[in-house]
Amino acid sequence: MENIALLAKWLQDSQSTVVFTGAGMSTEAGLPDFRSKDGLWKKKDPRQLASIDAMKRNPEEFYDFYRMRLHNLGLADPHKGHKILAQWEQRGLIKGIITQNVDGLHHRAGSNNVVELHGTLREAVCIKCQKVYPSDKLLEEKIPQCDCQGKIKPGVILFGERLPVDALEKADTLSRESKLFIVIGSSLEVSPANYFPSLARQMGAKLVIINLEPTMLDYEADLLIKGKAGEVLEQVEKLVK
Ligand code: APR
């Protein structure tokens, strides 16, 4: 049976399907990913830009980088793939989405059960008192400061920071209980996020990877579909009864 048809069948037969997305889920919405040929990390070293150390050592460049990403985000909308995943949740075909993305496009497409492992660009937070601000705060001042005089950082997990415990716990439960685990648009190079597809597989789930390029976990996959997220999801949707 052809791969797309097989995935449609598995999706309908599975009682517990979880989707796991990376930056490749949002490139068709116009947002660059990180590690493919024109990804963000091809031009900049993430540790020079997306770390707490970078925020302290070269704040101007750090905040300009996140203001650029917020600007891009303002121009982006969920694409057909995001909307199909939201419909599948409504129809009970998927339990939820574990995402590494911070762009909020799954929420804007209507998905409800979304676990944001790497935080969100929709918010900003004071590193001293943990007060949460809307992300616009990052646009107001060159070096955004909290009322408590602490520095305000984007609400994303920076390199060197620990992932949010509640997100890790939710992702762990979803992965352990899944019977079908579908990875879409991730190189699976970053831990601990890349632990969840392996965990699901170890717990007996079928692992499907939809990606444009090979990933770190292709050897573990039960089904590999090379293609664009939005296009593949549209083809699967056409076959799902
Ligand atoms: N459809 C399918 N796959 C795509 C598409 C697309 N339209 N566009 C890009 N891809 C693939 C790329 O080939 C690449 O393998 O998506 C993958 C994206 O991988 P990365 O750029 O490494 O992004 P991601 O896996 O999400 O990175 C994980 O790294 O920098 C950190 O915190 C950041 O959350 C990010 C994490």
PDB file of C-alpha atoms and ligand atoms in Angstrom:
ATOM      1  CA  MET A   1       0.000   0.000   0.000  1.00  0.00           C
ATOM      2  CA  GLU A   2       1.391   3.413  -0.925  1.00  0.00           C
ATOM      3  CA  ASN A   3       2.824   5.409   2.039  1.00  0.00           C
ATOM      4  CA  ILE A   4       0.156   8.148   2.124  1.00  0.00           C
ATOM      5  CA  ALA A   5      -2.650   5.580   2.013  1.00  0.00           C
ATOM      6  CA  LEU A   6      -0.914   3.539   4.716  1.00  0.00           C
ATOM      7  CA  LEU A   7      -0.630   6.595   6.991  1.00  0.00           C
ATOM      8  CA  ALA A   8      -4.324   7.413   6.410  1.00  0.00           C
ATOM      9  CA  LYS A   9      -5.226   3.836   7.390  1.00  0.00           C
ATOM     10  CA  TRP A  10      -3.005   3.879  10.498  1.00  0.00           C
ATOM     11  CA  LEU A  11      -4.479   7.249  11.503  1.00  0.00           C
ATOM     12  CA  GLN A  12      -8.048   5.905  11.286  1.00  0.00           C
ATOM     13  CA  ASP A  13      -7.196   2.647  13.071  1.00  0.00           C
ATOM     14  CA  SER A  14      -5.195   4.207  15.909  1.00  0.00           C
ATOM     15  CA  GLN A  15      -6.994   5.032  19.157  1.00  0.00           C
ATOM     16  CA  SER A  16      -4.189   7.264  20.360  1.00  0.00           C
ATOM     17  CA  THR A  17      -2.265   9.348  17.832  1.00  0.00           C
ATOM     18  CA  VAL A  18       0.180  12.109  18.753  1.00  0.00           C
ATOM     19  CA  VAL A  19       1.790  14.575  16.339  1.00  0.00           C
ATOM     20  CA  PHE A  20       5.246  16.048  17.015  1.00  0.00           C
ATOM     21  CA  THR A  21       6.264  19.110  15.002  1.00  0.00           C
ATOM     22  CA  GLY A  22       9.389  21.113  14.314  1.00  0.00           C
ATOM     23  CA  ALA A  23      10.292  24.205  12.316  1.00  0.00           C
ATOM     24  CA  GLY A  24       9.653  22.376   9.034  1.00  0.00           C
ATOM     25  CA  MET A  25       5.953  22.551   9.922  1.00  0.00           C
ATOM     26  CA  SER A  26       6.104  26.363   9.594  1.00  0.00           C
ATOM     27  CA  THR A  27       8.336  26.963   6.545  1.00  0.00           C
ATOM     28  CA  GLU A  28       5.265  26.813   4.260  1.00  0.00           C
ATOM     29  CA  ALA A  29       3.926  29.695   6.383  1.00  0.00           C
ATOM     30  CA  GLY A  30       7.028  31.694   5.438  1.00  0.00           C
ATOM     31  CA  LEU A  31       9.049  31.159   8.640  1.00  0.00           C
ATOM     32  CA  PRO A  32      12.630  29.885   8.155  1.00  0.00           C
ATOM     33  CA  ASP A  33      13.679  26.687   9.893  1.00  0.00           C
ATOM     34  CA  PHE A  34      17.074  26.285  11.569  1.00  0.00           C
ATOM     35  CA  ARG A  35      19.180  23.570   9.948  1.00  0.00           C
ATOM     36  CA  SER A  36      18.156  23.119   6.338  1.00  0.00           C
ATOM     37  CA  LYS A  37      20.156  24.954   3.676  1.00  0.00           C
ATOM     38  CA  ASP A  38      18.629  28.409   4.263  1.00  0.00           C
ATOM     39  CA  GLY A  39      17.858  27.866   7.967  1.00  0.00           C
ATOM     40  CA  LEU A  40      18.548  30.439  10.688  1.00  0.00           C
ATOM     41  CA  TRP A  41      21.494  28.525  12.102  1.00  0.00           C
ATOM     42  CA  LYS A  42      23.184  28.429   8.695  1.00  0.00           C
ATOM     43  CA  LYS A  43      23.828  32.166   9.006  1.00  0.00           C
ATOM     44  CA  LYS A  44      24.217  32.590  12.761  1.00  0.00           C
ATOM     45  CA  ASP A  45      25.640  30.496  15.571  1.00  0.00           C
ATOM     46  CA  PRO A  46      22.696  29.738  17.898  1.00  0.00           C
ATOM     47  CA  ARG A  47      24.896  29.944  20.986  1.00  0.00           C
ATOM     48  CA  GLN A  48      25.980  33.430  19.943  1.00  0.00           C
ATOM     49  CA  LEU A  49      22.366  34.481  19.631  1.00  0.00           C
ATOM     50  CA  ALA A  50      19.825  32.266  21.353  1.00  0.00           C
ATOM     51  CA  SER A  51      21.370  31.801  24.821  1.00  0.00           C
ATOM     52  CA  ILE A  52      21.163  33.550  28.217  1.00  0.00           C
ATOM     53  CA  ASP A  53      24.885  34.228  27.884  1.00  0.00           C
ATOM     54  CA  ALA A  54      24.291  35.959  24.544  1.00  0.00           C
ATOM     55  CA  MET A  55      21.554  38.074  26.144  1.00  0.00           C
ATOM     56  CA  LYS A  56      24.078  39.246  28.773  1.00  0.00           C
ATOM     57  CA  ARG A  57      27.147  39.529  26.526  1.00  0.00           C
ATOM     58  CA  ASN A  58      25.673  41.172  23.402  1.00  0.00           C
ATOM     59  CA  PRO A  59      22.147  42.307  24.336  1.00  0.00           C
ATOM     60  CA  GLU A  60      21.701  44.574  21.268  1.00  0.00           C
ATOM     61  CA  GLU A  61      22.273  41.716  18.792  1.00  0.00           C
ATOM     62  CA  PHE A  62      20.269  39.316  20.996  1.00  0.00           C
ATOM     63  CA  TYR A  63      17.169  41.532  21.178  1.00  0.00           C
ATOM     64  CA  ASP A  64      17.433  42.550  17.499  1.00  0.00           C
ATOM     65  CA  PHE A  65      17.419  38.834  16.557  1.00  0.00           C
ATOM     66  CA  TYR A  66      14.201  38.206  18.491  1.00  0.00           C
ATOM     67  CA  ARG A  67      12.603  41.435  17.237  1.00  0.00           C
ATOM     68  CA  MET A  68      13.345  40.170  13.675  1.00  0.00           C
ATOM     69  CA  ARG A  69      11.703  36.837  14.497  1.00  0.00           C
ATOM     70  CA  LEU A  70       8.680  38.602  16.015  1.00  0.00           C
ATOM     71  CA  HIS A  71       8.414  40.745  12.874  1.00  0.00           C
ATOM     72  CA  ASN A  72       8.466  37.608  10.665  1.00  0.00           C
ATOM     73  CA  LEU A  73       5.878  36.019  12.930  1.00  0.00           C
ATOM     74  CA  GLY A  74       3.582  39.008  12.460  1.00  0.00           C
ATOM     75  CA  LEU A  75       3.577  38.275   8.717  1.00  0.00           C
ATOM     76  CA  ALA A  76       2.910  34.537   9.076  1.00  0.00           C
ATOM     77  CA  ASP A  77      -0.399  32.680   9.150  1.00  0.00           C
ATOM     78  CA  PRO A  78      -1.190  29.007   9.824  1.00  0.00           C
ATOM     79  CA  HIS A  79      -1.136  27.035   6.550  1.00  0.00           C
ATOM     80  CA  LYS A  80      -3.423  24.185   5.387  1.00  0.00           C
ATOM     81  CA  GLY A  81      -1.329  21.652   7.328  1.00  0.00           C
ATOM     82  CA  HIS A  82      -1.847  23.466  10.631  1.00  0.00           C
ATOM     83  CA  LYS A  83      -5.589  23.650   9.916  1.00  0.00           C
ATOM     84  CA  ILE A  84      -5.828  19.944   9.041  1.00  0.00           C
ATOM     85  CA  LEU A  85      -4.142  19.010  12.345  1.00  0.00           C
ATOM     86  CA  ALA A  86      -6.656  21.210  14.209  1.00  0.00           C
ATOM     87  CA  GLN A  87      -9.543  19.485  12.378  1.00  0.00           C
ATOM     88  CA  TRP A  88      -8.110  16.044  13.196  1.00  0.00           C
ATOM     89  CA  GLU A  89      -8.043  16.990  16.890  1.00  0.00           C
ATOM     90  CA  GLN A  90     -11.691  18.102  16.701  1.00  0.00           C
ATOM     91  CA  ARG A  91     -12.597  14.828  14.968  1.00  0.00           C
ATOM     92  CA  GLY A  92     -10.780  12.837  17.653  1.00  0.00           C
ATOM     93  CA  LEU A  93      -8.224  11.522  15.153  1.00  0.00           C
ATOM     94  CA  ILE A  94      -5.282  12.925  17.158  1.00  0.00           C
ATOM     95  CA  LYS A  95      -4.927  13.372  20.918  1.00  0.00           C
ATOM     96  CA  GLY A  96      -2.616  16.391  20.730  1.00  0.00           C
ATOM     97  CA  ILE A  97       0.493  18.030  19.338  1.00  0.00           C
ATOM     98  CA  ILE A  98       3.929  18.196  20.945  1.00  0.00           C
ATOM     99  CA  THR A  99       5.754  21.064  19.268  1.00  0.00           C
ATOM    100  CA  GLN A 100       9.276  22.491  19.356  1.00  0.00           C
ATOM    101  CA  ASN A 101       7.956  25.575  17.580  1.00  0.00           C
ATOM    102  CA  VAL A 102       7.457  28.868  19.383  1.00  0.00           C
ATOM    103  CA  ASP A 103       5.415  30.526  16.618  1.00  0.00           C
ATOM    104  CA  GLY A 104       1.967  29.742  18.050  1.00  0.00           C
ATOM    105  CA  LEU A 105       0.645  28.722  14.604  1.00  0.00           C
ATOM    106  CA  HIS A 106      -0.941  25.502  15.924  1.00  0.00           C
ATOM    107  CA  HIS A 107      -2.978  27.546  18.441  1.00  0.00           C
ATOM    108  CA  ARG A 108      -3.976  30.081  15.781  1.00  0.00           C
ATOM    109  CA  ALA A 109      -5.106  27.221  13.512  1.00  0.00           C
ATOM    110  CA  GLY A 110      -7.463  26.054  16.277  1.00  0.00           C
ATOM    111  CA  SER A 111      -5.508  23.216  17.921  1.00  0.00           C
ATOM    112  CA  ASN A 112      -6.179  23.068  21.666  1.00  0.00           C
ATOM    113  CA  ASN A 113      -4.003  20.331  23.124  1.00  0.00           C
ATOM    114  CA  VAL A 114      -0.601  21.763  22.150  1.00  0.00           C
ATOM    115  CA  VAL A 115       2.502  21.156  24.288  1.00  0.00           C
ATOM    116  CA  GLU A 116       5.103  23.881  23.615  1.00  0.00           C
ATOM    117  CA  LEU A 117       8.396  22.263  24.652  1.00  0.00           C
ATOM    118  CA  HIS A 118      10.470  25.346  23.793  1.00  0.00           C
ATOM    119  CA  GLY A 119       8.118  28.042  25.101  1.00  0.00           C
ATOM    120  CA  THR A 120       6.459  30.699  22.979  1.00  0.00           C
ATOM    121  CA  LEU A 121       7.310  33.933  21.193  1.00  0.00           C
ATOM    122  CA  ARG A 122       3.820  35.171  22.132  1.00  0.00           C
ATOM    123  CA  GLU A 123       5.141  36.108  25.578  1.00  0.00           C
ATOM    124  CA  ALA A 124       8.170  37.671  27.292  1.00  0.00           C
ATOM    125  CA  VAL A 125       9.300  37.086  30.873  1.00  0.00           C
ATOM    126  CA  CYS A 126      11.442  38.854  33.484  1.00  0.00           C
ATOM    127  CA  ILE A 127      14.476  36.696  34.340  1.00  0.00           C
ATOM    128  CA  LYS A 128      14.510  38.199  37.873  1.00  0.00           C
ATOM    129  CA  CYS A 129      10.887  38.129  39.100  1.00  0.00           C
ATOM    130  CA  GLN A 130       9.380  35.856  36.380  1.00  0.00           C
ATOM    131  CA  LYS A 131       6.658  38.441  35.591  1.00  0.00           C
ATOM    132  CA  VAL A 132       5.090  37.580  32.188  1.00  0.00           C
ATOM    133  CA  TYR A 133       4.543  40.276  29.554  1.00  0.00           C
ATOM    134  CA  PRO A 134       3.018  40.196  26.048  1.00  0.00           C
ATOM    135  CA  SER A 135       5.875  39.881  23.521  1.00  0.00           C
ATOM    136  CA  ASP A 136       5.264  43.487  22.314  1.00  0.00           C
ATOM    137  CA  LYS A 137       7.236  44.515  25.399  1.00  0.00           C
ATOM    138  CA  LEU A 138      10.351  43.388  23.480  1.00  0.00           C
ATOM    139  CA  LEU A 139       9.547  45.963  20.776  1.00  0.00           C
ATOM    140  CA  GLU A 140       9.113  48.917  23.171  1.00  0.00           C
ATOM    141  CA  GLU A 141      12.679  49.395  24.368  1.00  0.00           C
ATOM    142  CA  LYS A 142      16.121  48.546  23.007  1.00  0.00           C
ATOM    143  CA  ILE A 143      16.905  46.575  26.179  1.00  0.00           C
ATOM    144  CA  PRO A 144      13.496  45.740  27.741  1.00  0.00           C
ATOM    145  CA  GLN A 145      13.409  46.120  31.521  1.00  0.00           C
ATOM    146  CA  CYS A 146      10.888  44.852  34.068  1.00  0.00           C
ATOM    147  CA  ASP A 147       9.304  47.079  36.743  1.00  0.00           C
ATOM    148  CA  CYS A 148      11.634  45.239  39.161  1.00  0.00           C
ATOM    149  CA  GLN A 149      14.618  46.385  37.006  1.00  0.00           C
ATOM    150  CA  GLY A 150      15.234  42.773  35.885  1.00  0.00           C
ATOM    151  CA  LYS A 151      15.928  42.034  32.199  1.00  0.00           C
ATOM    152  CA  ILE A 152      13.027  40.748  30.107  1.00  0.00           C
ATOM    153  CA  LYS A 153      13.685  37.812  27.779  1.00  0.00           C
ATOM    154  CA  PRO A 154      11.506  36.296  25.030  1.00  0.00           C
ATOM    155  CA  GLY A 155       9.235  33.532  26.361  1.00  0.00           C
ATOM    156  CA  VAL A 156      11.288  30.908  24.490  1.00  0.00           C
ATOM    157  CA  ILE A 157      13.675  28.349  25.974  1.00  0.00           C
ATOM    158  CA  LEU A 158      17.190  29.579  25.207  1.00  0.00           C
ATOM    159  CA  PHE A 159      20.140  27.251  24.689  1.00  0.00           C
ATOM    160  CA  GLY A 160      21.387  26.264  28.120  1.00  0.00           C
ATOM    161  CA  GLU A 161      17.985  26.700  29.770  1.00  0.00           C
ATOM    162  CA  ARG A 162      15.873  23.856  31.156  1.00  0.00           C
ATOM    163  CA  LEU A 163      12.618  23.008  29.411  1.00  0.00           C
ATOM    164  CA  PRO A 164       9.360  23.784  31.291  1.00  0.00           C
ATOM    165  CA  VAL A 165       8.572  20.882  33.642  1.00  0.00           C
ATOM    166  CA  ASP A 166       4.827  20.881  32.935  1.00  0.00           C
ATOM    167  CA  ALA A 167       5.475  20.693  29.182  1.00  0.00           C
ATOM    168  CA  LEU A 168       7.931  17.815  29.668  1.00  0.00           C
ATOM    169  CA  GLU A 169       5.433  15.936  31.828  1.00  0.00           C
ATOM    170  CA  LYS A 170       2.574  16.398  29.332  1.00  0.00           C
ATOM    171  CA  ALA A 171       4.817  15.369  26.419  1.00  0.00           C
ATOM    172  CA  ASP A 172       5.971  12.312  28.378  1.00  0.00           C
ATOM    173  CA  THR A 173       2.409  11.177  29.081  1.00  0.00           C
ATOM    174  CA  LEU A 174       1.235  11.784  25.503  1.00  0.00           C
ATOM    175  CA  SER A 175       4.255   9.892  24.112  1.00  0.00           C
ATOM    176  CA  ARG A 176       3.901   6.897  26.469  1.00  0.00           C
ATOM    177  CA  GLU A 177       0.179   6.547  25.712  1.00  0.00           C
ATOM    178  CA  SER A 178       0.496   6.968  21.953  1.00  0.00           C
ATOM    179  CA  LYS A 179      -0.047   4.076  19.545  1.00  0.00           C
ATOM    180  CA  LEU A 180       0.853   6.193  16.513  1.00  0.00           C
ATOM    181  CA  PHE A 181       3.488   8.968  16.769  1.00  0.00           C
ATOM    182  CA  ILE A 182       3.817  11.222  13.719  1.00  0.00           C
ATOM    183  CA  VAL A 183       6.884  13.504  13.475  1.00  0.00           C
ATOM    184  CA  ILE A 184       6.498  16.392  11.003  1.00  0.00           C
ATOM    185  CA  GLY A 185       9.253  18.821   9.952  1.00  0.00           C
ATOM    186  CA  SER A 186      12.005  18.219  12.459  1.00  0.00           C
ATOM    187  CA  SER A 187      15.672  17.239  12.059  1.00  0.00           C
ATOM    188  CA  LEU A 188      15.337  15.590  15.517  1.00  0.00           C
ATOM    189  CA  GLU A 189      18.809  16.902  16.350  1.00  0.00           C
ATOM    190  CA  VAL A 190      17.887  18.705  19.564  1.00  0.00           C
ATOM    191  CA  SER A 191      17.471  17.031  22.938  1.00  0.00           C
ATOM    192  CA  PRO A 192      15.579  16.463  25.097  1.00  0.00           C
ATOM    193  CA  ALA A 193      12.797  17.087  22.528  1.00  0.00           C
ATOM    194  CA  ASN A 194      14.100  14.286  20.305  1.00  0.00           C
ATOM    195  CA  TYR A 195      13.667  11.824  23.191  1.00  0.00           C
ATOM    196  CA  PHE A 196       9.866  11.706  22.762  1.00  0.00           C
ATOM    197  CA  PRO A 197       9.685   9.978  19.355  1.00  0.00           C
ATOM    198  CA  SER A 198      12.056   7.270  20.682  1.00  0.00           C
ATOM    199  CA  LEU A 199      10.064   6.960  23.916  1.00  0.00           C
ATOM    200  CA  ALA A 200       6.817   6.481  21.979  1.00  0.00           C
ATOM    201  CA  ARG A 201       8.497   3.819  19.824  1.00  0.00           C
ATOM    202  CA  GLN A 202       9.906   2.019  22.890  1.00  0.00           C
ATOM    203  CA  MET A 203       6.388   1.995  24.373  1.00  0.00           C
ATOM    204  CA  GLY A 204       5.076   0.213  21.284  1.00  0.00           C
ATOM    205  CA  ALA A 205       3.861   3.076  19.103  1.00  0.00           C
ATOM    206  CA  LYS A 206       4.298   3.068  15.333  1.00  0.00           C
ATOM    207  CA  LEU A 207       6.690   5.912  14.414  1.00  0.00           C
ATOM    208  CA  VAL A 208       6.048   7.920  11.239  1.00  0.00           C
ATOM    209  CA  ILE A 209       8.441  10.663  10.060  1.00  0.00           C
ATOM    210  CA  ILE A 210       7.319  13.220   7.473  1.00  0.00           C
ATOM    211  CA  ASN A 211      10.284  15.394   6.466  1.00  0.00           C
ATOM    212  CA  LEU A 212      12.040  16.942   3.472  1.00  0.00           C
ATOM    213  CA  GLU A 213      15.459  15.615   4.486  1.00  0.00           C
ATOM    214  CA  PRO A 214      16.742  12.565   6.415  1.00  0.00           C
ATOM    215  CA  THR A 215      16.518  12.906  10.231  1.00  0.00           C
ATOM    216  CA  MET A 216      18.462  11.504  13.181  1.00  0.00           C
ATOM    217  CA  LEU A 217      15.727   8.944  13.870  1.00  0.00           C
ATOM    218  CA  ASP A 218      14.891   7.655  10.380  1.00  0.00           C
ATOM    219  CA  TYR A 219      16.402   4.271  11.349  1.00  0.00           C
ATOM    220  CA  GLU A 220      13.703   3.915  14.061  1.00  0.00           C
ATOM    221  CA  ALA A 221      10.744   4.873  11.851  1.00  0.00           C
ATOM    222  CA  ASP A 222       8.072   2.389  10.736  1.00  0.00           C
ATOM    223  CA  LEU A 223       7.143   4.738   7.880  1.00  0.00           C
ATOM    224  CA  LEU A 224       9.161   7.527   6.229  1.00  0.00           C
ATOM    225  CA  ILE A 225       7.414  10.057   3.984  1.00  0.00           C
ATOM    226  CA  LYS A 226       9.658  12.515   2.169  1.00  0.00           C
ATOM    227  CA  GLY A 227       7.637  15.601   1.356  1.00  0.00           C
ATOM    228  CA  LYS A 228       6.301  18.975   2.391  1.00  0.00           C
ATOM    229  CA  ALA A 229       4.260  18.996   5.600  1.00  0.00           C
ATOM    230  CA  GLY A 230       1.271  20.899   4.216  1.00  0.00           C
ATOM    231  CA  GLU A 231       1.139  18.894   0.999  1.00  0.00           C
ATOM    232  CA  VAL A 232       1.495  15.493   2.701  1.00  0.00           C
ATOM    233  CA  LEU A 233      -1.162  16.339   5.295  1.00  0.00           C
ATOM    234  CA  GLU A 234      -3.515  17.442   2.518  1.00  0.00           C
ATOM    235  CA  GLN A 235      -2.984  14.153   0.655  1.00  0.00           C
ATOM    236  CA  VAL A 236      -3.612  12.125   3.829  1.00  0.00           C
ATOM    237  CA  GLU A 237      -6.695  14.209   4.661  1.00  0.00           C
ATOM    238  CA  LYS A 238      -8.203  13.342   1.257  1.00  0.00           C
ATOM    239  CA  LEU A 239      -8.021   9.614   2.133  1.00  0.00           C
ATOM    240  CA  VAL A 240      -9.238   9.856   5.734  1.00  0.00           C
ATOM    241  CA  LYS A 241     -12.909   8.869   5.893  1.00  0.00           C
TER     242      LYS A 241
HETATM  243  N1  APR B   1       7.979  20.045   5.068  1.00  0.00           N
HETATM  244  C1  APR B   1       8.642  19.024   5.678  1.00  0.00           C
HETATM  245  N2  APR B   1       9.886  19.164   6.203  1.00  0.00           N
HETATM  246  C2  APR B   1      10.451  20.384   6.105  1.00  0.00           C
HETATM  247  C3  APR B   1       9.826  21.493   5.489  1.00  0.00           C
HETATM  248  C4  APR B   1       8.532  21.274   4.946  1.00  0.00           C
HETATM  249  N3  APR B   1       7.850  22.262   4.334  1.00  0.00           N
HETATM  250  N4  APR B   1      10.662  22.558   5.564  1.00  0.00           N
HETATM  251  C5  APR B   1      11.770  22.132   6.199  1.00  0.00           C
HETATM  252  N5  APR B   1      11.648  20.827   6.525  1.00  0.00           N
HETATM  253  C6  APR B   1      12.568  19.992   7.295  1.00  0.00           C
HETATM  254  C7  APR B   1      14.029  20.314   7.079  1.00  0.00           C
HETATM  255  O1  APR B   1      14.535  19.509   6.034  1.00  0.00           O
HETATM  256  C8  APR B   1      14.644  19.923   8.430  1.00  0.00           C
HETATM  257  O2  APR B   1      15.091  18.576   8.429  1.00  0.00           O
HETATM  258  O3  APR B   1      12.312  20.277   8.650  1.00  0.00           O
HETATM  259  C9  APR B   1      13.484  20.042   9.414  1.00  0.00           C
HETATM  260  C10 APR B   1      13.649  21.211  10.374  1.00  0.00           C
HETATM  261  O4  APR B   1      14.739  20.894  11.224  1.00  0.00           O
HETATM  262  P1  APR B   1      15.370  22.069  12.099  1.00  0.00           P
HETATM  263  O5  APR B   1      15.602  23.258  11.239  1.00  0.00           O
HETATM  264  O6  APR B   1      16.535  21.459  12.840  1.00  0.00           O
HETATM  265  O7  APR B   1      14.222  22.471  13.110  1.00  0.00           O
HETATM  266  P2  APR B   1      13.797  21.715  14.430  1.00  0.00           P
HETATM  267  O8  APR B   1      14.000  20.243  14.288  1.00  0.00           O
HETATM  268  O9  APR B   1      12.449  22.183  14.758  1.00  0.00           O
HETATM  269  O10 APR B   1      14.850  22.317  15.495  1.00  0.00           O
HETATM  270  C11 APR B   1      14.649  21.956  16.844  1.00  0.00           C
HETATM  271  O11 APR B   1      16.348  23.553  17.489  1.00  0.00           O
HETATM  272  O12 APR B   1      17.276  25.646  17.391  1.00  0.00           O
HETATM  273  C12 APR B   1      16.451  24.834  18.106  1.00  0.00           C
HETATM  274  O13 APR B   1      14.789  25.604  19.505  1.00  0.00           O
HETATM  275  C13 APR B   1      15.088  25.432  18.164  1.00  0.00           C
HETATM  276  O14 APR B   1      12.980  24.275  18.254  1.00  0.00           O
HETATM  277  C14 APR B   1      14.202  24.359  17.549  1.00  0.00           C
HETATM  278  C15 APR B   1      15.028  23.105  17.729  1.00  0.00           C
END
